[in-house]
Amino acid sequence: MIFALQIVAVSTYAGGGTILAGLLNVDRTSAIVITGIVATLYVSVGGMRSVIYTNVLHAVVKYLGILAAVAFGLSQVGGLANLRVRVPEAMFAVDTVGWSQIFAWMVAGIGAVFSTQYVIQAINTVQDGRTARQASFYCAFLLVPFGIGAALVGVCAAALLPGIPAIQALPGLIARMDDLLAAIVVAGLAGSLFGTISALSIGAATLLFKDFYHPRRLSEDGTSSLRFVRSMTVLVGLIPIPLAIFAPDILKVTFLAKSLRATLAVLVVFAFYAPRFGTPRAAVVSILVSLVLTIGWFLAGDPGGIDNAYVALVIPLAVMGTAELRKRTTLRNEPVAAP
């Protein structure tokens, strides 16, 4: 999970920095460094509960920003009907990227939401299960129009600015806006950026504290623990910066992180619904093997057109299944005690 969250931070810094480079008229490397440092300082002064409160405000501003961008883009191209005429039909087709890729993204996305540390932390801060379920459904409901809106912004940019790189779609559209509208959209972008980075950093720092520091320092006071969490928050915020500068395709890096969390989701399902299946050792082996092979498969360019999400999904099933077969074979071969 720590690796997955750091990979998401790499793609977030790379994407946010690339967009801000165009808005601030600075080079991409400088923009990524600025983004990382400012975000790290921003997160280090708060905690998980403060992140949740600020993320609510971020979400509102982000939603307003994307709605403003969609409205502006459609007005510039003359409406949705005219937009369909001006761009290739494939931009409105459901299966342009292929159903195999769509399903792989679904596997990675569902697994990521199901097992991600900061999602679990956020859910655990509410007062009861009913509130957690309601919040989860509200988030799912709100994400659908937001995703469609973000896609429309890209399609509008393709019509208005033919040949523009995908990462420059939003900055290109903002450059055509008046100052007030541009400010609203940029504020939404900043809200999205800082909201994501704060959740990633707090989640990774909490895992380092709970799983590695706290079990060995039970006798230490709260001040030492707080100092460790804050120092780790700064560390996990800074580590992705140099990696983000050299990050390849941002979308693919984002879904690599989701793929890694799909392995954890499989193990969580086993823990809830088949806790005796496999062994704890096999679960740890699944995580380590998935970390190496899934990233290796990604770096190899997904050989045979097989997305790395499928690799991350199959590995825990194979390792846990093998462990279960061995366990049953061992039990079957054990001598039966005489009455």
Coordinates of C-alpha atoms in Angstrom, one line a residue:
M1 CA 0.0 0.0 0.0
I2 CA 2.9 2.4 0.8
F3 CA 4.4 1.7 -2.7
A4 CA 1.0 2.1 -4.3
L5 CA 0.3 5.4 -2.6
Q6 CA 3.8 6.7 -3.5
I7 CA 3.2 5.8 -7.2
V8 CA -0.1 7.7 -7.1
A9 CA 1.8 10.7 -5.7
V10 CA 4.3 10.4 -8.6
S11 CA 1.5 10.6 -11.2
T12 CA -0.3 13.4 -9.2
Y13 CA 2.9 15.5 -9.0
A14 CA 3.6 14.9 -12.7
G15 CA 0.1 15.7 -13.8
G16 CA -0.3 18.7 -11.6
G17 CA 3.2 20.1 -12.3
T18 CA 2.7 19.7 -16.0
I19 CA -0.5 21.6 -15.9
L20 CA 0.8 24.3 -13.6
A21 CA 3.9 24.8 -15.8
G22 CA 1.6 26.1 -18.6
L23 CA -0.4 28.2 -16.2
L24 CA 2.6 29.7 -14.4
N25 CA 4.8 29.9 -17.6
V26 CA 7.7 28.0 -16.0
D27 CA 9.4 24.8 -17.0
R28 CA 7.8 21.5 -16.1
T29 CA 10.6 20.4 -13.7
S30 CA 10.3 23.6 -11.7
A31 CA 6.6 23.3 -11.6
I32 CA 6.7 19.7 -10.3
V33 CA 9.2 20.7 -7.5
I34 CA 7.1 23.7 -6.5
T35 CA 4.0 21.5 -6.4
G36 CA 5.7 18.8 -4.3
I37 CA 7.2 21.2 -1.8
V38 CA 4.1 23.3 -1.3
A39 CA 1.9 20.3 -1.0
T40 CA 4.2 18.7 1.6
L41 CA 4.3 21.8 3.7
Y42 CA 0.5 22.0 3.4
V43 CA 0.0 18.5 4.7
S44 CA 2.6 18.4 7.4
V45 CA 0.8 21.1 9.5
G46 CA -2.5 19.1 9.7
G47 CA -3.8 15.6 10.4
M48 CA -6.3 13.1 9.0
R49 CA -9.4 14.8 10.4
S50 CA -8.2 18.2 9.1
V51 CA -7.6 16.6 5.7
I52 CA -11.1 15.3 5.6
Y53 CA -12.6 18.7 6.4
T54 CA -10.5 20.5 3.8
N55 CA -11.2 17.8 1.2
V56 CA -14.9 18.6 1.5
L57 CA -14.1 22.2 0.5
H58 CA -11.7 21.0 -2.1
A59 CA -14.4 18.8 -3.6
V60 CA -16.9 21.6 -3.8
V61 CA -14.3 24.0 -5.5
K62 CA -13.2 21.2 -7.8
Y63 CA -16.7 20.5 -8.9
L64 CA -17.4 24.2 -9.6
G65 CA -14.1 24.4 -11.5
I66 CA -14.9 21.4 -13.8
L67 CA -18.5 22.6 -14.4
A68 CA -17.2 26.1 -15.3
A69 CA -14.7 24.5 -17.7
V70 CA -17.3 22.3 -19.4
A71 CA -19.7 25.2 -19.8
F72 CA -17.0 27.4 -21.3
G73 CA -15.7 24.7 -23.6
L74 CA -19.2 23.9 -24.9
S75 CA -20.0 27.6 -25.4
Q76 CA -16.8 28.0 -27.5
V77 CA -17.5 25.1 -29.8
G78 CA -21.2 25.9 -30.2
G79 CA -22.8 23.2 -28.1
L80 CA -22.7 19.5 -27.8
A81 CA -24.2 18.8 -31.2
N82 CA -21.6 20.9 -32.9
L83 CA -18.8 19.3 -30.8
R84 CA -19.8 15.9 -32.2
V85 CA -19.4 17.2 -35.7
R86 CA -16.0 18.7 -35.0
V87 CA -14.2 15.8 -33.5
P88 CA -13.7 12.1 -34.5
E89 CA -16.7 9.9 -33.6
A90 CA -14.3 7.7 -31.6
M91 CA -14.1 10.4 -29.0
F92 CA -17.8 9.7 -28.1
A93 CA -17.7 5.9 -28.5
V94 CA -17.9 3.8 -25.3
D95 CA -15.4 1.2 -26.4
T96 CA -12.7 3.2 -28.1
V97 CA -9.9 1.9 -25.9
G98 CA -11.2 -1.7 -26.0
W99 CA -13.3 -3.7 -23.6
S100 CA -10.2 -5.5 -22.2
Q101 CA -8.7 -2.2 -21.2
I102 CA -12.0 -1.0 -19.8
F103 CA -12.4 -4.1 -17.7
A104 CA -8.7 -3.8 -16.5
W105 CA -9.4 -0.3 -15.3
M106 CA -12.5 -1.4 -13.5
V107 CA -10.6 -4.2 -11.8
A108 CA -7.8 -1.8 -10.8
G109 CA -10.2 1.0 -9.8
I110 CA -12.6 -1.2 -7.7
G111 CA -9.6 -2.9 -6.0
A112 CA -8.1 0.5 -5.2
V113 CA -11.2 2.0 -3.6
F114 CA -11.9 -1.2 -1.7
S115 CA -8.5 -1.4 0.0
T116 CA -6.9 2.1 -0.1
Q117 CA -5.5 3.2 3.3
Y118 CA -6.8 6.8 3.2
V119 CA -10.3 5.7 2.2
I120 CA -10.4 3.3 5.1
Q121 CA -9.1 6.0 7.4
A122 CA -11.8 8.4 6.2
I123 CA -14.6 5.9 6.7
N124 CA -13.3 5.1 10.2
T125 CA -13.7 8.7 11.3
V126 CA -17.5 8.7 10.9
Q127 CA -19.7 7.7 13.8
D128 CA -21.4 4.6 12.5
G129 CA -21.7 2.2 9.6
R130 CA -24.9 3.8 8.2
T131 CA -23.2 7.1 7.8
A132 CA -20.1 5.4 6.1
R133 CA -22.4 3.7 3.6
Q134 CA -24.3 6.9 2.8
A135 CA -21.0 8.8 2.3
S136 CA -19.7 6.0 0.0
F137 CA -22.8 6.1 -2.2
Y138 CA -22.7 9.9 -2.3
C139 CA -19.1 9.8 -3.5
A140 CA -19.9 7.2 -6.1
F141 CA -22.9 9.2 -7.4
L142 CA -20.9 12.5 -7.6
L143 CA -18.0 10.9 -9.4
V144 CA -20.0 9.9 -12.4
P145 CA -20.9 13.4 -13.7
F146 CA -17.5 14.7 -12.7
G147 CA -15.8 12.0 -14.8
I148 CA -18.0 12.8 -17.8
G149 CA -17.3 16.5 -17.3
A150 CA -13.6 16.0 -17.2
A151 CA -13.8 14.0 -20.4
L152 CA -15.8 16.7 -22.1
V153 CA -13.2 19.3 -21.2
G154 CA -10.6 17.2 -23.1
V155 CA -12.9 16.7 -26.1
C156 CA -13.7 20.5 -26.3
A157 CA -9.9 21.2 -26.1
A158 CA -9.4 18.8 -29.0
A159 CA -11.9 20.6 -31.1
L160 CA -10.7 24.1 -30.2
L161 CA -7.0 23.3 -30.2
P162 CA -6.3 20.5 -32.7
G163 CA -3.2 18.5 -32.0
I164 CA -2.8 19.7 -28.4
P165 CA -1.2 17.2 -26.1
A166 CA -3.8 15.7 -23.7
I167 CA -2.0 17.0 -20.6
Q168 CA -2.2 20.5 -22.0
A169 CA -6.0 20.4 -22.6
L170 CA -7.1 22.1 -19.5
P171 CA -4.3 24.8 -19.5
G172 CA -5.1 25.4 -23.2
L173 CA -8.7 26.0 -22.4
I174 CA -8.0 28.1 -19.4
A175 CA -5.8 30.4 -21.5
R176 CA -8.9 31.3 -23.5
M177 CA -11.0 32.3 -20.5
D178 CA -11.5 35.6 -18.8
D179 CA -9.7 36.2 -15.5
L180 CA -12.7 35.4 -13.2
L181 CA -13.6 32.2 -14.9
A182 CA -10.0 31.1 -15.1
A183 CA -9.5 31.8 -11.4
I184 CA -12.5 29.5 -10.6
V185 CA -11.1 26.7 -12.7
V186 CA -7.5 27.1 -11.4
A187 CA -8.9 27.0 -7.8
G188 CA -10.6 23.8 -8.6
L189 CA -7.4 22.3 -10.0
A190 CA -5.5 23.4 -6.9
G191 CA -8.2 21.8 -4.7
S192 CA -8.0 18.6 -6.6
L193 CA -4.2 18.5 -6.4
F194 CA -3.8 19.3 -2.7
G195 CA -6.8 17.1 -1.7
T196 CA -5.2 14.1 -3.4
I197 CA -1.7 14.7 -2.2
S198 CA -2.8 15.3 1.4
A199 CA -4.7 12.0 1.5
L200 CA -1.8 10.1 0.0
S201 CA 0.8 11.5 2.4
I202 CA -1.3 11.1 5.5
G203 CA -2.2 7.5 4.4
A204 CA 1.4 6.5 3.8
A205 CA 2.7 8.1 7.0
T206 CA 0.0 6.4 9.0
L207 CA 1.0 3.0 7.6
L208 CA 4.6 3.6 8.4
F209 CA 3.6 4.6 12.0
K210 CA 1.1 1.8 12.7
D211 CA 3.0 -1.1 11.0
F212 CA 6.6 -0.3 11.6
Y213 CA 7.1 2.3 14.3
H214 CA 4.3 1.8 16.9
P215 CA 4.7 -1.9 17.5
R216 CA 8.3 -1.4 18.5
R217 CA 7.9 1.8 20.5
L218 CA 4.8 1.0 22.6
S219 CA 6.3 2.7 25.7
E220 CA 7.0 6.0 24.0
D221 CA 4.9 9.1 24.7
G222 CA 2.5 10.8 22.3
T223 CA 5.0 13.6 21.5
S224 CA 7.5 11.1 20.0
S225 CA 4.8 9.4 17.9
L226 CA 3.5 12.8 16.6
R227 CA 7.0 13.8 15.7
F228 CA 7.5 10.5 13.8
V229 CA 4.2 10.9 11.9
R230 CA 5.0 14.5 10.9
S231 CA 8.5 13.6 9.8
M232 CA 7.2 10.7 7.7
T233 CA 4.6 12.9 6.2
V234 CA 7.3 15.2 5.0
L235 CA 9.4 12.3 3.7
V236 CA 6.7 10.6 1.7
G237 CA 5.7 14.0 0.3
L238 CA 9.2 14.7 -1.0
I239 CA 10.3 11.2 -2.3
P240 CA 7.9 11.3 -5.3
I241 CA 9.2 14.6 -6.6
P242 CA 12.3 13.4 -8.5
L243 CA 10.4 10.3 -9.8
A244 CA 7.6 12.6 -11.1
I245 CA 10.0 14.6 -13.2
F246 CA 10.8 11.5 -15.2
A247 CA 7.4 9.8 -15.1
P248 CA 6.1 8.3 -18.4
D249 CA 2.4 8.2 -19.4
I250 CA 0.6 9.7 -16.3
L251 CA -2.6 7.7 -16.9
K252 CA -0.7 4.4 -17.0
V253 CA 1.3 5.3 -13.9
T254 CA -2.0 6.1 -12.1
F255 CA -3.5 2.7 -13.0
L256 CA -0.3 0.9 -12.1
A257 CA -0.9 2.1 -8.5
K258 CA -4.5 1.0 -8.7
S259 CA -3.4 -2.4 -10.0
L260 CA -1.1 -3.0 -7.0
R261 CA -4.0 -2.3 -4.7
A262 CA -6.2 -4.8 -6.5
T263 CA -3.9 -7.5 -5.0
L264 CA -4.7 -6.2 -1.5
A265 CA -8.4 -6.1 -2.4
V266 CA -8.3 -9.9 -3.2
L267 CA -6.6 -10.6 0.2
V268 CA -9.1 -8.4 2.0
V269 CA -12.0 -10.5 0.4
F270 CA -10.3 -13.7 1.6
A271 CA -9.9 -12.2 5.1
F272 CA -13.6 -11.4 5.3
Y273 CA -15.2 -14.3 3.5
A274 CA -12.7 -17.1 3.6
P275 CA -10.3 -16.4 6.5
R276 CA -9.0 -20.0 6.6
F277 CA -8.2 -20.1 2.9
G278 CA -4.4 -20.2 2.3
T279 CA -2.0 -19.1 4.9
P280 CA -0.7 -15.8 6.4
R281 CA 2.7 -16.5 4.9
A282 CA 1.2 -17.0 1.5
A283 CA -0.6 -13.6 1.8
V284 CA 2.7 -11.9 2.5
V285 CA 4.3 -13.7 -0.4
S286 CA 1.4 -12.6 -2.6
I287 CA 2.1 -8.9 -1.8
L288 CA 5.8 -9.2 -2.4
V289 CA 5.5 -11.2 -5.6
S290 CA 2.8 -8.8 -6.9
L291 CA 4.9 -5.8 -6.1
V292 CA 7.8 -7.1 -8.2
L293 CA 5.9 -8.8 -11.1
T294 CA 3.2 -6.2 -11.5
I295 CA 5.7 -3.3 -11.7
G296 CA 8.0 -5.5 -13.9
W297 CA 5.1 -6.2 -16.2
F298 CA 4.3 -2.5 -16.5
L299 CA 7.9 -1.6 -17.2
A300 CA 8.0 -4.3 -19.9
G301 CA 5.1 -2.6 -21.7
D302 CA 2.3 -5.0 -20.7
P303 CA 3.5 -7.9 -23.0
G304 CA 0.9 -9.5 -25.2
G305 CA -1.5 -6.6 -24.5
I306 CA -2.3 -8.1 -21.1
D307 CA -2.8 -5.2 -18.7
N308 CA -0.8 -5.3 -15.4
A309 CA -4.1 -5.1 -13.5
Y310 CA -4.8 -8.7 -14.5
V311 CA -1.3 -9.7 -13.3
A312 CA -2.0 -8.1 -9.9
L313 CA -5.4 -9.9 -9.7
V314 CA -4.1 -13.4 -10.6
I315 CA -1.0 -13.4 -8.4
P316 CA -2.8 -13.6 -5.0
L317 CA -5.3 -16.1 -6.4
A318 CA -2.5 -18.3 -7.6
V319 CA -0.3 -18.0 -4.5
M320 CA -3.1 -18.4 -2.0
G321 CA -4.6 -21.3 -4.0
T322 CA -1.3 -23.1 -4.1
A323 CA -0.9 -22.6 -0.3
E324 CA -4.4 -24.0 0.3
L325 CA -3.7 -27.1 -1.9
R326 CA -0.5 -27.8 0.0
K327 CA -2.2 -27.3 3.3
R328 CA -5.0 -29.8 2.4
T329 CA -2.5 -32.3 1.0
T330 CA -0.5 -32.1 4.3
L331 CA -3.6 -32.7 6.4
R332 CA -4.7 -35.6 4.1
N333 CA -1.3 -37.3 4.4
E334 CA -1.0 -36.9 8.2
P335 CA -1.3 -40.3 10.0
V336 CA -4.5 -40.9 11.8
A337 CA -4.0 -41.5 15.5
A338 CA -5.1 -45.0 16.7
P339 CA -8.2 -45.1 18.9

